[in-house]
Amino acid sequence: MVRSLGWNPITRFFAAMIIVLVVALTAFTSAQNNRKILIAHRGASGYAPEHTVESYKLAIEQGADYVEQDLQITKDGVLVCLHDLTLERTTNVKEIFPDRFKTDVSEDQPQGSRSSKHWYVSDFTLAEIKQLDAGSWFNEKFRGSKIPTFQEAIDLVRGKAGLYPETKAPEVYGKRGFNMEKLVLDALKKNKLDKPGADRKTPIIIQSFSSESLRKMRLEMKTKLPLVFLINSDPQNKWFSTEGMKSIKAFADGIGPGKGLIERNPEIVKLAHDAGLTVTPYTFRIGSQGKYKDVREEMSQFLYTYGVDALFTDNPDQFPRK
Ligand code: G3P
Ligand code: CA
């Protein structure tokens, strides 16, 4: 084609170079677009206590694209990074504040706890929470680790990976007079991270199990940041149908199903993709890889056979890159 245009050899050489460059760039961009995304679940929480500086730093060292933050709110209205509504599973709160518990409130049952006594994050100020040891429950060598604030997580991760905050139990905090969605978006705005692409090295994705929370952020607060709807079960087939996926698309950009849902029905991935939604299952960890030889093989199956876009793992170093 270049020859038939009748150009001189130099023009032909440069034209050929431009074509080669365009082809290479297109291939590179397409590879980048298909790049699978690694989210460090509560940091590298397979190796260091979840939601601590140590687990976040390790996640970055192990190549995480995003570091996850589950968010709770202190009595004085500060966002902190902690999975549970209560402090007793991952801190020494029982020793430091032995009398500051509430007896069981059934709607607020924290994960995995059968105790009738609970030490709620929202009953403690940040100054009190900072007195707690959040590391030694995991391993004595982490004694003295602290619960980070969301701001401290932003400062630590910024420029090195993305942030993936989750509005955790926003309806519970709503009943206690807090507006979790506003706190999260205000924090991001204060850090100039509230617009997609604002900091190329620090992309933001917000996730929630609460469709209401996501609706509020997308439809009322008008955020353009990507939103992911977490789904732990779908008994009435409310979400996993063509119509269901379309309805999710009205308030989110992706789904985050429990991995068992996809294992039982890999068609979910196509249904979501056809609706323009990304798919990010949770949680992949050593010791819970089911029928697979190891967690790396399990993650490979989900990423490269089922075709999910990203996943949450406690073991970022096991993520299978191609
Ligand atoms: O956010 C994805 C995954 O973390 C959801 O489960 O309970 O660990 O927050 P959970
Ligand atoms: Ca989470």
Coordinates of C-alpha atoms and ligand atoms in Angstrom, one line a residue:
M1 CA 0.0 0.0 0.0
V2 CA 2.8 2.4 1.0
R3 CA 4.7 1.6 -2.3
S4 CA 1.6 2.1 -4.5
L5 CA 1.2 5.7 -3.2
G6 CA 4.4 6.5 -5.1
W7 CA 6.2 8.0 -2.1
N8 CA 10.0 8.3 -1.9
P9 CA 12.0 5.8 0.2
I10 CA 12.3 8.1 3.2
T11 CA 8.6 8.9 3.3
R12 CA 7.8 5.2 2.8
F13 CA 10.2 4.3 5.7
F14 CA 8.5 6.8 8.1
A15 CA 5.0 5.7 7.0
A16 CA 5.9 2.1 7.7
M17 CA 7.3 3.1 11.1
I18 CA 4.1 4.9 12.0
I19 CA 2.0 1.8 11.0
V20 CA 4.3 -0.5 13.2
L21 CA 3.9 2.0 16.1
V22 CA 0.1 2.2 15.8
V23 CA -0.1 -1.7 15.7
A24 CA 2.2 -2.0 18.7
L25 CA 0.3 0.7 20.7
T26 CA -3.1 -0.9 19.9
A27 CA -1.8 -4.3 21.1
F28 CA -0.4 -2.8 24.2
T29 CA -3.6 -0.9 25.0
S30 CA -5.7 -3.9 24.5
A31 CA -3.4 -6.0 26.7
Q32 CA -3.7 -3.2 29.4
N33 CA -7.5 -3.2 29.1
N34 CA -7.6 -6.9 29.6
R35 CA -5.2 -6.8 32.5
K36 CA -6.6 -8.7 35.5
I37 CA -6.8 -6.7 38.7
L38 CA -5.5 -7.9 42.1
I39 CA -7.2 -6.5 45.2
A40 CA -5.4 -7.2 48.5
H41 CA -8.3 -8.3 50.8
R42 CA -7.9 -6.3 54.1
G43 CA -4.2 -5.9 52.9
A44 CA -2.1 -9.0 52.6
S45 CA -4.2 -10.4 55.4
G46 CA -3.0 -14.0 54.9
Y47 CA 0.5 -12.9 56.2
A48 CA -0.1 -9.9 58.5
P49 CA -3.0 -8.8 60.7
E50 CA -5.9 -7.5 58.6
H51 CA -6.2 -3.7 58.2
T52 CA -2.9 -2.7 59.7
V53 CA 0.0 -0.7 58.3
E54 CA 1.9 -4.0 58.1
S55 CA -0.7 -5.8 56.0
Y56 CA -1.2 -2.8 53.7
K57 CA 2.6 -2.3 53.2
L58 CA 3.0 -6.0 52.4
A59 CA 0.1 -5.9 49.9
I60 CA 1.9 -3.2 48.0
E61 CA 5.2 -5.1 48.1
Q62 CA 3.4 -8.1 46.8
G63 CA 2.1 -6.2 43.8
A64 CA -1.5 -5.4 44.7
D65 CA -3.3 -3.1 42.2
Y66 CA -5.7 -2.1 45.0
V67 CA -5.6 -2.3 48.8
E68 CA -9.0 -2.9 50.4
Q69 CA -10.4 -0.9 53.3
D70 CA -13.5 -2.0 55.2
L71 CA -14.8 1.1 57.0
Q72 CA -16.3 1.7 60.4
I73 CA -17.0 4.9 62.2
T74 CA -15.8 5.9 65.7
K75 CA -17.9 7.7 68.4
D76 CA -16.4 11.0 67.3
G77 CA -17.2 10.4 63.6
V78 CA -13.8 9.3 62.2
L79 CA -13.6 6.6 59.5
V80 CA -11.4 3.7 60.6
C81 CA -10.3 0.6 58.7
L82 CA -11.8 -2.5 60.4
H83 CA -13.9 -5.4 59.1
D84 CA -16.2 -5.9 62.1
L85 CA -18.6 -3.6 63.7
T86 CA -17.0 -4.6 67.0
L87 CA -13.4 -4.6 68.3
E88 CA -13.1 -7.9 70.2
R89 CA -12.1 -10.3 67.4
T90 CA -9.0 -8.4 66.3
T91 CA -7.9 -6.2 69.3
N92 CA -7.3 -6.5 73.0
V93 CA -10.3 -4.2 73.8
K94 CA -11.5 -6.7 76.5
E95 CA -8.3 -6.1 78.5
I96 CA -8.1 -2.3 78.0
F97 CA -11.7 -1.4 78.4
P98 CA -13.2 -4.5 80.2
D99 CA -16.5 -2.8 81.2
R100 CA -17.3 -0.9 77.9
F101 CA -19.3 -3.7 76.2
K102 CA -22.9 -3.8 75.2
T103 CA -24.8 -7.0 75.5
D104 CA -25.9 -8.7 72.3
V105 CA -27.9 -6.7 69.8
S106 CA -29.1 -9.3 67.3
E107 CA -29.2 -7.1 64.2
D108 CA -25.6 -6.1 64.7
Q109 CA -24.1 -9.6 65.1
P110 CA -20.5 -9.3 64.1
Q111 CA -18.8 -12.0 61.9
G112 CA -18.0 -15.2 63.6
S113 CA -18.8 -14.1 67.1
R114 CA -21.0 -16.0 69.5
S115 CA -20.3 -13.9 72.6
S116 CA -23.2 -11.9 74.1
K117 CA -20.8 -9.1 74.9
H118 CA -19.7 -6.7 72.2
W119 CA -17.4 -3.7 72.1
Y120 CA -18.8 -1.5 69.3
V121 CA -16.4 0.7 67.3
S122 CA -19.0 3.5 67.5
D123 CA -18.9 3.5 71.3
F124 CA -15.2 4.4 71.3
T125 CA -13.4 7.7 70.4
L126 CA -10.5 7.5 68.0
A127 CA -8.1 8.3 70.8
E128 CA -9.4 5.3 72.7
I129 CA -9.3 3.0 69.6
K130 CA -5.6 4.1 69.1
Q131 CA -4.8 2.6 72.5
L132 CA -5.7 -0.9 71.3
D133 CA -3.3 -3.5 70.0
A134 CA -4.6 -4.8 66.6
G135 CA -1.7 -7.2 65.9
S136 CA -1.0 -9.7 68.6
W137 CA -4.2 -11.7 68.0
F138 CA -2.7 -12.7 64.7
N139 CA 0.9 -13.2 65.8
E140 CA 2.9 -12.0 68.8
K141 CA 5.4 -10.4 66.4
F142 CA 2.8 -7.8 65.4
R143 CA 2.1 -6.7 68.9
G144 CA 1.5 -2.9 69.0
S145 CA 0.0 -2.6 65.5
K146 CA -2.8 0.0 65.4
I147 CA -6.2 0.3 63.7
P148 CA -5.5 2.8 60.9
T149 CA -7.9 5.7 60.1
F150 CA -9.1 5.9 56.5
Q151 CA -6.9 9.0 56.1
E152 CA -3.8 7.1 57.3
A153 CA -4.7 4.3 54.8
I154 CA -4.9 6.9 52.0
D155 CA -1.6 8.4 53.0
L156 CA 0.1 5.0 53.1
V157 CA -1.3 3.6 49.8
R158 CA -1.4 6.8 47.7
G159 CA 0.9 6.7 44.7
K160 CA 1.7 3.0 45.2
A161 CA -1.7 1.3 44.5
G162 CA -5.4 2.0 44.3
L163 CA -7.8 2.2 47.2
Y164 CA -10.9 0.0 47.4
P165 CA -13.0 1.3 50.4
E166 CA -16.2 -0.6 51.5
T167 CA -19.1 1.1 53.2
K168 CA -19.7 -1.5 55.9
A169 CA -23.1 -1.6 57.5
P170 CA -24.1 1.9 56.5
E171 CA -27.6 1.4 57.7
V172 CA -26.4 0.6 61.2
Y173 CA -24.3 3.8 61.3
G174 CA -27.3 5.7 59.8
K175 CA -29.4 4.7 62.9
R176 CA -26.5 6.1 65.0
G177 CA -26.7 9.4 63.3
F178 CA -23.8 9.0 60.9
N179 CA -23.8 9.5 57.1
M180 CA -21.2 7.0 56.0
E181 CA -21.4 7.7 52.3
K182 CA -20.8 11.5 52.9
L183 CA -17.9 10.8 55.2
V184 CA -16.3 8.5 52.5
L185 CA -16.8 10.9 49.6
D186 CA -15.8 13.9 51.7
A187 CA -12.6 12.2 52.6
L188 CA -11.8 11.4 49.0
K189 CA -12.7 14.9 48.0
K190 CA -10.4 16.4 50.6
N191 CA -7.6 14.2 49.1
K192 CA -8.5 15.2 45.6
L193 CA -9.4 11.6 44.8
D194 CA -13.1 12.0 44.2
K195 CA -13.0 12.0 40.4
P196 CA -12.1 9.0 38.2
G197 CA -8.5 9.4 37.0
A198 CA -7.8 12.2 39.4
D199 CA -4.6 10.5 40.4
R200 CA -3.4 8.0 37.8
K201 CA -1.4 6.0 40.3
T202 CA -4.2 5.9 42.9
P203 CA -7.4 4.7 41.3
I204 CA -10.5 4.5 43.6
I205 CA -13.3 1.9 43.5
I206 CA -16.0 2.0 46.2
Q207 CA -17.8 -1.2 47.1
S208 CA -20.8 -2.2 49.3
F209 CA -23.2 -5.0 50.1
S210 CA -25.8 -2.3 50.4
S211 CA -27.6 -1.4 47.1
E212 CA -29.1 1.5 49.0
S213 CA -25.6 2.8 49.9
L214 CA -24.5 2.6 46.3
R215 CA -27.7 4.2 45.0
K216 CA -27.2 7.1 47.4
M217 CA -23.6 7.7 46.2
R218 CA -24.4 7.3 42.5
L219 CA -27.9 8.8 42.2
E220 CA -28.1 11.4 45.0
M221 CA -24.4 12.3 45.6
K222 CA -23.6 11.9 41.8
T223 CA -20.3 10.3 42.2
K224 CA -18.6 9.1 39.0
L225 CA -16.2 6.9 40.8
P226 CA -16.6 3.2 39.9
L227 CA -19.0 1.4 42.3
V228 CA -19.1 -2.4 42.9
F229 CA -22.2 -4.2 44.3
L230 CA -21.2 -7.1 46.6
I231 CA -23.5 -10.0 46.5
N232 CA -23.4 -12.9 49.0
S233 CA -26.5 -14.8 47.9
D234 CA -29.3 -14.5 45.4
P235 CA -32.1 -16.8 46.6
Q236 CA -34.9 -15.3 44.5
N237 CA -32.7 -14.8 41.4
K238 CA -33.2 -11.1 41.9
W239 CA -29.8 -10.1 40.5
F240 CA -28.5 -13.0 38.4
S241 CA -30.7 -12.6 35.3
T242 CA -30.6 -10.2 32.3
E243 CA -33.2 -7.9 34.0
G244 CA -31.4 -8.2 37.4
M245 CA -28.1 -7.2 35.9
K246 CA -29.7 -4.3 34.1
S247 CA -31.2 -3.0 37.3
I248 CA -27.7 -3.2 39.0
K249 CA -26.3 -1.1 36.1
A250 CA -28.5 1.7 37.2
F251 CA -26.5 2.2 40.4
A252 CA -23.2 0.3 40.0
D253 CA -20.4 -0.5 37.5
G254 CA -19.6 -4.0 38.6
I255 CA -20.6 -6.9 40.8
G256 CA -18.6 -8.6 43.6
P257 CA -20.2 -12.0 44.1
G258 CA -19.0 -14.6 46.6
K259 CA -16.8 -16.9 44.7
G260 CA -19.1 -19.9 45.4
L261 CA -21.9 -18.3 43.4
I262 CA -19.7 -18.2 40.3
E263 CA -18.3 -21.7 40.9
R264 CA -21.9 -23.0 40.9
N265 CA -23.0 -20.8 38.0
P266 CA -20.1 -19.5 35.8
E267 CA -22.8 -18.0 33.4
I268 CA -23.0 -15.1 35.8
V269 CA -19.8 -13.7 34.3
K270 CA -21.3 -13.4 30.8
L271 CA -24.6 -12.1 32.2
A272 CA -22.8 -9.3 34.0
H273 CA -20.4 -8.5 31.0
D274 CA -23.4 -8.4 28.6
A275 CA -24.9 -5.7 30.9
G276 CA -21.7 -3.8 31.0
L277 CA -20.7 -4.8 34.5
T278 CA -17.3 -5.9 35.7
V279 CA -17.0 -9.1 37.9
T280 CA -14.8 -9.2 41.0
P281 CA -15.4 -12.3 43.2
Y282 CA -14.3 -12.7 46.8
T283 CA -12.4 -14.1 48.7
F284 CA -9.4 -16.3 47.6
R285 CA -7.1 -17.5 50.3
I286 CA -4.7 -20.3 51.1
G287 CA -6.6 -23.1 52.9
S288 CA -10.0 -22.4 51.3
Q289 CA -9.4 -23.4 47.7
G290 CA -12.0 -26.1 47.6
K291 CA -11.4 -28.7 44.9
Y292 CA -8.3 -26.9 43.5
K293 CA -4.7 -28.0 44.1
D294 CA -3.9 -24.6 45.6
V295 CA -5.2 -21.1 45.7
R296 CA -3.1 -20.1 42.6
E297 CA -4.8 -22.7 40.5
E298 CA -8.2 -21.6 41.9
M299 CA -7.5 -18.0 41.0
S300 CA -6.3 -19.0 37.5
Q301 CA -9.6 -20.9 36.9
F302 CA -11.7 -17.8 37.8
L303 CA -9.5 -15.3 35.9
Y304 CA -8.7 -17.2 32.7
T305 CA -11.5 -19.8 32.4
Y306 CA -14.5 -18.1 34.0
G307 CA -13.2 -14.7 32.8
V308 CA -13.7 -12.6 35.9
D309 CA -12.0 -9.2 35.7
A310 CA -10.5 -9.0 39.2
L311 CA -10.6 -10.7 42.5
F312 CA -10.0 -10.2 46.2
T313 CA -7.3 -12.3 47.9
D314 CA -5.6 -12.6 51.3
N315 CA -2.5 -13.9 49.4
P316 CA -1.5 -11.3 46.8
D317 CA 1.8 -13.1 46.2
Q318 CA -0.2 -16.1 44.8
F319 CA -2.0 -14.0 42.1
P320 CA -1.4 -15.6 38.7
R321 CA -0.3 -13.0 36.2
K322 CA -0.1 -14.0 32.6
Ligands
G3P1 O1 -15.4 -6.7 50.0 C1 -15.2 -8.0 49.4 C2 -15.1 -8.9 50.5 O2 -14.2 -8.3 51.4 C3 -16.5 -9.0 51.1 O3 -16.5 -9.7 52.3 O4 -16.9 -9.7 54.6 O5 -14.6 -9.7 53.8 O6 -15.9 -7.7 53.7 P1 -15.9 -9.2 53.7
CA2 CA -14.7 -6.2 52.4

